[in-house]
Amino acid sequence: MSYIIKGETGDWEVVIGLEVHAQVTSQAKLFSGASATYGGEANDHVSFIDAGFPGMLPVINAYCVEQAVKTGLGLRAQINKRSVFARKNYFYADLPQGYQISQYELPVVGVGEVVLDMPDGSSAVVGIERLHLEQDAGKSMHDQHPSLSLIDLNRSGVALMEIVSMPDMRSPEQAGAYVRKLRSILRYLGTCDGNMDEGSMRCDVNVSVRRPGEGYRTRCEIKNVNSVRFVMQAIEVEAKRHVEVYEGGGKIMQETRLFDPNKGETRSMRSKEHAHDYRYFPDPDLLPLEFDDAFVARIKATLPELPDDKKARFMDVYGLSPYDASVLVVERERAEYFEAVAKGRDGKKAANWVITNLFGMLNKAGLDVTESPVAADQLGQLIDLIEDGTVSGRLAKEVFEIMWEERKDPAVIVEERGMKQVTDSGAIEAACDEVIAANPEKANDIRNGKEKLIAWFIGQVMKQTQGKANPGAVQEILKKKLLG
Amino acid sequence: MTKLTSLTIAQCRDGLRKGDFSARELTATYIQAMEAHRDLNAYITETPDIALSRAQDADERLKAGTAGAMEGIPVAIKDLFCTEGVLTTAASHILDGFKPGYESTVSANLKKAGAVMLGKTNLDEFAMGSSNMTSYYGGVKNPWKRQGEDTDLVPGGSSGGSAAAVAAHIAAAATGTDTGGSIRQPAAFCGITGLKPTYGRCSRWGVVAFASSLDQAGPMTRDVRDAAIMLGAMAGHDPKDATSANLPLPDFEAALTGDIRGLRVGIPKEYRPDGLDPQIQALWDQGVEWLKAAGAEVREISLPHTKYALATYYIVAPAECSSNLARYDGVRFGLRVDGDSLDDMYMNTRAAGFGSEVKRRILMGTYVLSAGYYDAYYLKAQRVRTLIAQDFANAFKDVDVILTPTAPSAAFGMGENMDDPITMYLNDVFTVPTSLAGLPGLSLPAGLDTQGLPLGLQLIGKPWDEETVLRVGGVLETAAGFTAKPALVGG
């Protein structure tokens, strides 16, 4: 599925690379013991180190390093056993040290990959260039005081992983799928909560366009895009802008831009000429970060089954389609729910119930799978009731809705409400006879060849029996009675 | 009876334990002396109340038999160490009114050992200088004068206030910090002992940073034994400083055996630049003879990259300082000079807050780290630094300690050497290579020049081998028999 912009002068292809800043899940900040939790009163979680006081020194939080290595392993990336922290120097009021401690030439994680699951069931591989650790800056607030900007340093020093992709994406959909997949992997690993609205995942989007087959053209970087939807929108409008500029005979200048979702446009933040000279150099306060194979192996041993492996297993063990499998593995909790339902049952039927009915209801109610009113074993019981013929497929949906409302086991609901499927052929025959007798013309039409009408008769019989009749049995009896 | 202020740490320790005098008496005497010599401008902040209160605690611990290694010893703290609740200036206008909410590890260690803080000593602004003339609080007068002259001389720098205070007997000892010679050169200029330990021996936590990969705290004392005692109290692993070494702390004082027979002493041939002051050369030769006489074996060694050391230092140190000093932006502490925008406020604050030497180094450092220049300057300097460290490592395969002069001249007049920064930087020519290699270096007074001013000799040791440096220093000290004192303490 290629994404092509039809320009006045021909087709254009879009080239996208993403830099994702993911906040490391950790109790403490990257270089100080202060709390890294979200929220709190302004400047509540700030040590003298985070505030850049004289004589204060950073000390690496080993847990954050483990988290970065874990993430690198999850991205099937090269782990660099020796990496170096460097200072990125620039002045800003919410950057207390006057530099950000980051990694520059030697990041902790090197080249890796992320596999995208596209809605049509296809896959695409996006290369990861690197992952490095760095500290977050504080927050400037310009709307709290008539004449002053206020600074909140709670976030200052919080550990971030900057995950840089290769320019491998070719459509807004792929970029969206990349962010979602990355978030899924991070959540499986427990290394980042992926909450974009709390800012624990932020995206910088690099966009350029080119004629198919051409080399790369100049890119622009759109800073701080904070939702999957905005990432996709920003790419769309930025790519269109590039096409318009080129087709108008203009040039794209390398620059940093901001996306305004209200106006649906990007605008220039600073051009390359005004770009900072960050004067990176190795931070003399920190020794190079070094660990051995045993350290990596220890972390590797703690890795959970990740989405790609899970997806492959679901396809293999449960016979699911690539799409169904990818939908189920997006969140570890959803996958676990599915497996609890599917255990000892037909995997495809379980997947169908989980995806169509359960996820549908959850989405409508805005609930997480962990908050589902219907427990996995209850949904399993319902499937069992369908399988052993106790309840019809049609009534089962109704039973499911009652389970959602009343949180009772399906057997209890079926019993209480008399929803058991009628398999007694005498009762079904009587009902069929009644319907045929009441609709002699339609019955004749069938006998005269309009066999499709049989579905209508089935519907009527089902109605007559309040859905309790076994639809298979109904069809068989009707056919026998009407067609001989 | 000898004046209390002329006693060494070791003598005070004995006197206090025997009950000859109390810590409060000792401290009160020092406070009087400190106040009597304010004209030296050695202290930026005096803390007599803190001193007396700590002296009282010291007396109690002495009585209880729980005295620490420095119990009741009145010391001065270079005003680069953050001291909780006490003004900490780094001798810069930009830290106006800054009272830290924390105590540096080194000063906390000293306090734990029972030391009594008399006050915070003057220094070159942010420890950048070799004369103490760059201090926002004014220059410090060296207690020494040239014979028959009244010209005010510099105490050296950057730990000029500490050196002057120890020499003038207005502190029993003082902390210094050394980045390129800031303990050793002022020690030499003021006729006292100064030890820059191995990089990583003393914690840098809570010390206002100048050049992080070079800064190292150390003792400035009346003699070698005191340096050993005080180093033991200051040093030790600190988990709050990632560059602090996790090594056991030896008993430095026990290293002073007086026996250096068979020890191999290196004399680097590259430390004899053309035009070296013949008096310095003569003292150095004398040092060689003293060590030989004590049974040491003296060998010539080569440190081939020495001539690049000063240039390397003046790239690495300013580069680090340009980044370290970015935090002085008027936003959170110290001086703020308002402006119409954030950038204006930065510019106004930093223009008013930093002196010209600090600005010069920030500019140099910013330049050498800039895109397009990084490889040619900073990266190359780092490579040369590695070569310089290798020079020493090679030399130490053949020798146990190296003997050199500390500084190329005796103390010069206040205001001299001010027009040309390069001349001023040359003061560090013998001390900078040691700093770049992270090695321990001890300066001790070994003689007087013809004008009656003290001259120092430097001993350089292997990494973490302060013990050998101190042992040889002790022998050299005995041989030199340096007893001269500045006139103002009755010398």
mmCIF file of N, CA and C in Angstrom, chain A residues 340-402:
data_model
loop_
_atom_site.group_PDB
_atom_site.id
_atom_site.type_symbol
_atom_site.label_atom_id
_atom_site.label_comp_id
_atom_site.label_asym_id
_atom_site.label_seq_id
_atom_site.Cartn_x
_atom_site.Cartn_y
_atom_site.Cartn_z
ATOM 1 N N ALA A 340 -6.488 -16.715 28.055
ATOM 2 C CA ALA A 340 -7.295 -17.320 29.118
ATOM 3 C C ALA A 340 -8.610 -17.824 28.524
ATOM 4 N N VAL A 341 -9.160 -17.072 27.572
ATOM 5 C CA VAL A 341 -10.415 -17.477 26.938
ATOM 6 C C VAL A 341 -10.171 -18.683 26.028
ATOM 7 N N ALA A 342 -9.068 -18.628 25.294
ATOM 8 C CA ALA A 342 -8.822 -19.639 24.263
ATOM 9 C C ALA A 342 -8.353 -20.971 24.822
ATOM 10 N N LYS A 343 -7.932 -20.963 26.078
ATOM 11 C CA LYS A 343 -7.349 -22.180 26.640
ATOM 12 C C LYS A 343 -8.357 -23.335 26.589
ATOM 13 N N GLY A 344 -8.012 -24.397 25.862
ATOM 14 C CA GLY A 344 -8.872 -25.574 25.761
ATOM 15 C C GLY A 344 -10.084 -25.355 24.864
ATOM 16 N N ARG A 345 -10.092 -24.264 24.111
ATOM 17 C CA ARG A 345 -11.247 -23.984 23.249
ATOM 18 C C ARG A 345 -10.771 -23.718 21.838
ATOM 19 N N ASP A 346 -11.689 -23.456 20.969
ATOM 20 C CA ASP A 346 -11.341 -23.129 19.589
ATOM 21 C C ASP A 346 -10.776 -21.708 19.532
ATOM 22 N N GLY A 347 -9.522 -21.576 19.108
ATOM 23 C CA GLY A 347 -8.832 -20.290 19.139
ATOM 24 C C GLY A 347 -9.504 -19.247 18.277
ATOM 25 N N LYS A 348 -9.919 -19.637 17.094
ATOM 26 C CA LYS A 348 -10.528 -18.655 16.190
ATOM 27 C C LYS A 348 -11.821 -18.111 16.776
ATOM 28 N N LYS A 349 -12.629 -19.043 17.348
ATOM 29 C CA LYS A 349 -13.890 -18.581 17.947
ATOM 30 C C LYS A 349 -13.609 -17.665 19.135
ATOM 31 N N ALA A 350 -12.609 -18.050 19.924
ATOM 32 C CA ALA A 350 -12.256 -17.213 21.077
ATOM 33 C C ALA A 350 -11.807 -15.829 20.600
ATOM 34 N N ALA A 351 -10.957 -15.810 19.555
ATOM 35 C CA ALA A 351 -10.455 -14.532 19.035
ATOM 36 C C ALA A 351 -11.616 -13.674 18.546
ATOM 37 N N ASN A 352 -12.543 -14.318 17.868
ATOM 38 C CA ASN A 352 -13.689 -13.619 17.347
ATOM 39 C C ASN A 352 -14.497 -12.953 18.461
ATOM 40 N N TRP A 353 -14.762 -13.732 19.504
ATOM 41 C CA TRP A 353 -15.513 -13.179 20.636
ATOM 42 C C TRP A 353 -14.749 -12.044 21.314
ATOM 43 N N VAL A 354 -13.468 -12.255 21.499
ATOM 44 C CA VAL A 354 -12.668 -11.244 22.215
ATOM 45 C C VAL A 354 -12.568 -9.961 21.383
ATOM 46 N N ILE A 355 -12.265 -10.115 20.106
ATOM 47 C CA ILE A 355 -12.053 -8.918 19.283
ATOM 48 C C ILE A 355 -13.377 -8.212 18.984
ATOM 49 N N THR A 356 -14.350 -8.978 18.481
ATOM 50 C CA THR A 356 -15.581 -8.338 18.024
ATOM 51 C C THR A 356 -16.450 -7.874 19.187
ATOM 52 N N ASN A 357 -16.694 -8.784 20.120
ATOM 53 C CA ASN A 357 -17.647 -8.434 21.168
ATOM 54 C C ASN A 357 -16.999 -7.714 22.333
ATOM 55 N N LEU A 358 -15.968 -8.354 22.894
ATOM 56 C CA LEU A 358 -15.381 -7.753 24.101
ATOM 57 C C LEU A 358 -14.699 -6.415 23.782
ATOM 58 N N PHE A 359 -13.758 -6.404 22.819
ATOM 59 C CA PHE A 359 -13.044 -5.157 22.519
ATOM 60 C C PHE A 359 -14.022 -4.078 22.061
ATOM 61 N N GLY A 360 -15.065 -4.499 21.315
ATOM 62 C CA GLY A 360 -16.064 -3.534 20.859
ATOM 63 C C GLY A 360 -16.719 -2.839 22.039
ATOM 64 N N MET A 361 -17.145 -3.649 23.018
ATOM 65 C CA MET A 361 -17.807 -3.083 24.203
ATOM 66 C C MET A 361 -16.817 -2.241 25.018
ATOM 67 N N LEU A 362 -15.597 -2.747 25.157
ATOM 68 C CA LEU A 362 -14.593 -2.010 25.947
ATOM 69 C C LEU A 362 -14.325 -0.648 25.322
ATOM 70 N N ASN A 363 -14.150 -0.637 24.003
ATOM 71 C CA ASN A 363 -13.870 0.630 23.327
ATOM 72 C C ASN A 363 -15.010 1.603 23.518
ATOM 73 N N LYS A 364 -16.248 1.067 23.390
ATOM 74 C CA LYS A 364 -17.413 1.938 23.524
ATOM 75 C C LYS A 364 -17.459 2.536 24.930
ATOM 76 N N ALA A 365 -17.116 1.692 25.923
ATOM 77 C CA ALA A 365 -17.192 2.144 27.319
ATOM 78 C C ALA A 365 -15.919 2.872 27.743
ATOM 79 N N GLY A 366 -14.912 2.878 26.861
ATOM 80 C CA GLY A 366 -13.650 3.531 27.219
ATOM 81 C C GLY A 366 -12.934 2.808 28.345
ATOM 82 N N LEU A 367 -13.061 1.496 28.380
ATOM 83 C CA LEU A 367 -12.438 0.724 29.462
ATOM 84 C C LEU A 367 -11.219 -0.032 28.962
ATOM 85 N N ASP A 368 -10.326 -0.281 29.889
ATOM 86 C CA ASP A 368 -9.156 -1.098 29.644
ATOM 87 C C ASP A 368 -9.575 -2.558 29.837
ATOM 88 N N VAL A 369 -8.824 -3.456 29.205
ATOM 89 C CA VAL A 369 -9.210 -4.862 29.327
ATOM 90 C C VAL A 369 -9.131 -5.329 30.780
ATOM 91 N N THR A 370 -8.239 -4.714 31.544
ATOM 92 C CA THR A 370 -8.122 -5.100 32.957
ATOM 93 C C THR A 370 -9.348 -4.648 33.758
ATOM 94 N N GLU A 371 -10.123 -3.748 33.173
ATOM 95 C CA GLU A 371 -11.324 -3.269 33.875
ATOM 96 C C GLU A 371 -12.594 -3.933 33.331
ATOM 97 N N SER A 372 -12.421 -4.949 32.505
ATOM 98 C CA SER A 372 -13.570 -5.571 31.853
ATOM 99 C C SER A 372 -14.541 -6.158 32.877
ATOM 100 N N PRO A 373 -15.833 -5.860 32.738
ATOM 101 C CA PRO A 373 -16.828 -6.419 33.650
ATOM 102 C C PRO A 373 -16.993 -7.930 33.440
ATOM 103 N N VAL A 374 -16.636 -8.401 32.248
ATOM 104 C CA VAL A 374 -16.735 -9.834 31.978
ATOM 105 C C VAL A 374 -15.343 -10.449 32.094
ATOM 106 N N ALA A 375 -15.205 -11.381 33.033
ATOM 107 C CA ALA A 375 -13.900 -12.013 33.215
ATOM 108 C C ALA A 375 -13.654 -13.014 32.095
ATOM 109 N N ALA A 376 -12.364 -13.284 31.871
ATOM 110 C CA ALA A 376 -11.999 -14.176 30.768
ATOM 111 C C ALA A 376 -12.641 -15.545 30.930
ATOM 112 N N ASP A 377 -12.667 -16.095 32.148
ATOM 113 C CA ASP A 377 -13.232 -17.442 32.297
ATOM 114 C C ASP A 377 -14.746 -17.425 32.069
ATOM 115 N N GLN A 378 -15.380 -16.281 32.358
ATOM 116 C CA GLN A 378 -16.821 -16.179 32.089
ATOM 117 C C GLN A 378 -17.100 -16.201 30.586
ATOM 118 N N LEU A 379 -16.263 -15.457 29.842
ATOM 119 C CA LEU A 379 -16.445 -15.448 28.391
ATOM 120 C C LEU A 379 -16.188 -16.859 27.846
ATOM 121 N N GLY A 380 -15.222 -17.532 28.437
ATOM 122 C CA GLY A 380 -14.931 -18.909 28.040
ATOM 123 C C GLY A 380 -16.146 -19.806 28.274
ATOM 124 N N GLN A 381 -16.753 -19.628 29.439
ATOM 125 C CA GLN A 381 -17.947 -20.436 29.762
ATOM 126 C C GLN A 381 -19.052 -20.212 28.734
ATOM 127 N N LEU A 382 -19.184 -18.964 28.320
ATOM 128 C CA LEU A 382 -20.219 -18.637 27.344
ATOM 129 C C LEU A 382 -19.957 -19.386 26.033
ATOM 130 N N ILE A 383 -18.661 -19.363 25.632
ATOM 131 C CA ILE A 383 -18.323 -20.076 24.388
ATOM 132 C C ILE A 383 -18.637 -21.568 24.547
ATOM 133 N N ASP A 384 -18.358 -22.112 25.731
ATOM 134 C CA ASP A 384 -18.672 -23.522 25.986
ATOM 135 C C ASP A 384 -20.169 -23.773 25.829
ATOM 136 N N LEU A 385 -20.984 -22.849 26.317
ATOM 137 C CA LEU A 385 -22.439 -23.022 26.241
ATOM 138 C C LEU A 385 -22.909 -23.032 24.790
ATOM 139 N N ILE A 386 -22.211 -22.207 23.956
ATOM 140 C CA ILE A 386 -22.571 -22.216 22.530
ATOM 141 C C ILE A 386 -22.170 -23.551 21.916
ATOM 142 N N GLU A 387 -20.959 -23.982 22.267
ATOM 143 C CA GLU A 387 -20.412 -25.194 21.674
ATOM 144 C C GLU A 387 -21.268 -26.421 21.999
ATOM 145 N N ASP A 388 -21.705 -26.506 23.279
ATOM 146 C CA ASP A 388 -22.473 -27.720 23.635
ATOM 147 C C ASP A 388 -23.961 -27.553 23.314
ATOM 148 N N GLY A 389 -24.289 -26.449 22.643
ATOM 149 C CA GLY A 389 -25.657 -26.297 22.155
ATOM 150 C C GLY A 389 -26.623 -25.770 23.195
ATOM 151 N N THR A 390 -26.118 -25.420 24.376
ATOM 152 C CA THR A 390 -27.024 -24.933 25.414
ATOM 153 C C THR A 390 -27.652 -23.608 25.007
ATOM 154 N N VAL A 391 -26.838 -22.789 24.324
ATOM 155 C CA VAL A 391 -27.384 -21.490 23.942
ATOM 156 C C VAL A 391 -27.058 -21.263 22.459
ATOM 157 N N SER A 392 -27.939 -20.598 21.770
ATOM 158 C CA SER A 392 -27.708 -20.351 20.346
ATOM 159 C C SER A 392 -26.747 -19.187 20.170
ATOM 160 N N GLY A 393 -26.093 -19.153 19.044
ATOM 161 C CA GLY A 393 -25.145 -18.074 18.766
ATOM 162 C C GLY A 393 -25.832 -16.720 18.876
ATOM 163 N N ARG A 394 -27.025 -16.642 18.390
ATOM 164 C CA ARG A 394 -27.707 -15.366 18.404
ATOM 165 C C ARG A 394 -28.015 -14.918 19.828
ATOM 166 N N LEU A 395 -28.558 -15.862 20.643
ATOM 167 C CA LEU A 395 -28.883 -15.496 22.024
ATOM 168 C C LEU A 395 -27.626 -15.248 22.842
ATOM 169 N N ALA A 396 -26.522 -15.894 22.427
ATOM 170 C CA ALA A 396 -25.277 -15.749 23.182
ATOM 171 C C ALA A 396 -24.872 -14.281 23.257
ATOM 172 N N LYS A 397 -25.105 -13.547 22.175
ATOM 173 C CA LYS A 397 -24.755 -12.127 22.189
ATOM 174 C C LYS A 397 -25.554 -11.380 23.245
ATOM 175 N N GLU A 398 -26.807 -11.782 23.344
ATOM 176 C CA GLU A 398 -27.662 -11.169 24.357
ATOM 177 C C GLU A 398 -27.174 -11.541 25.755
ATOM 178 N N VAL A 399 -26.826 -12.848 25.888
ATOM 179 C CA VAL A 399 -26.322 -13.317 27.183
ATOM 180 C C VAL A 399 -25.078 -12.508 27.558
ATOM 181 N N PHE A 400 -24.207 -12.278 26.554
ATOM 182 C CA PHE A 400 -22.971 -11.534 26.807
ATOM 183 C C PHE A 400 -23.280 -10.132 27.322
ATOM 184 N N GLU A 401 -24.265 -9.490 26.719
ATOM 185 C CA GLU A 401 -24.614 -8.137 27.160
ATOM 186 C C GLU A 401 -25.125 -8.137 28.592
ATOM 187 N N ILE A 402 -25.894 -9.181 28.925
ATOM 188 C CA ILE A 402 -26.394 -9.262 30.307
ATOM 189 C C ILE A 402 -25.227 -9.528 31.266
#
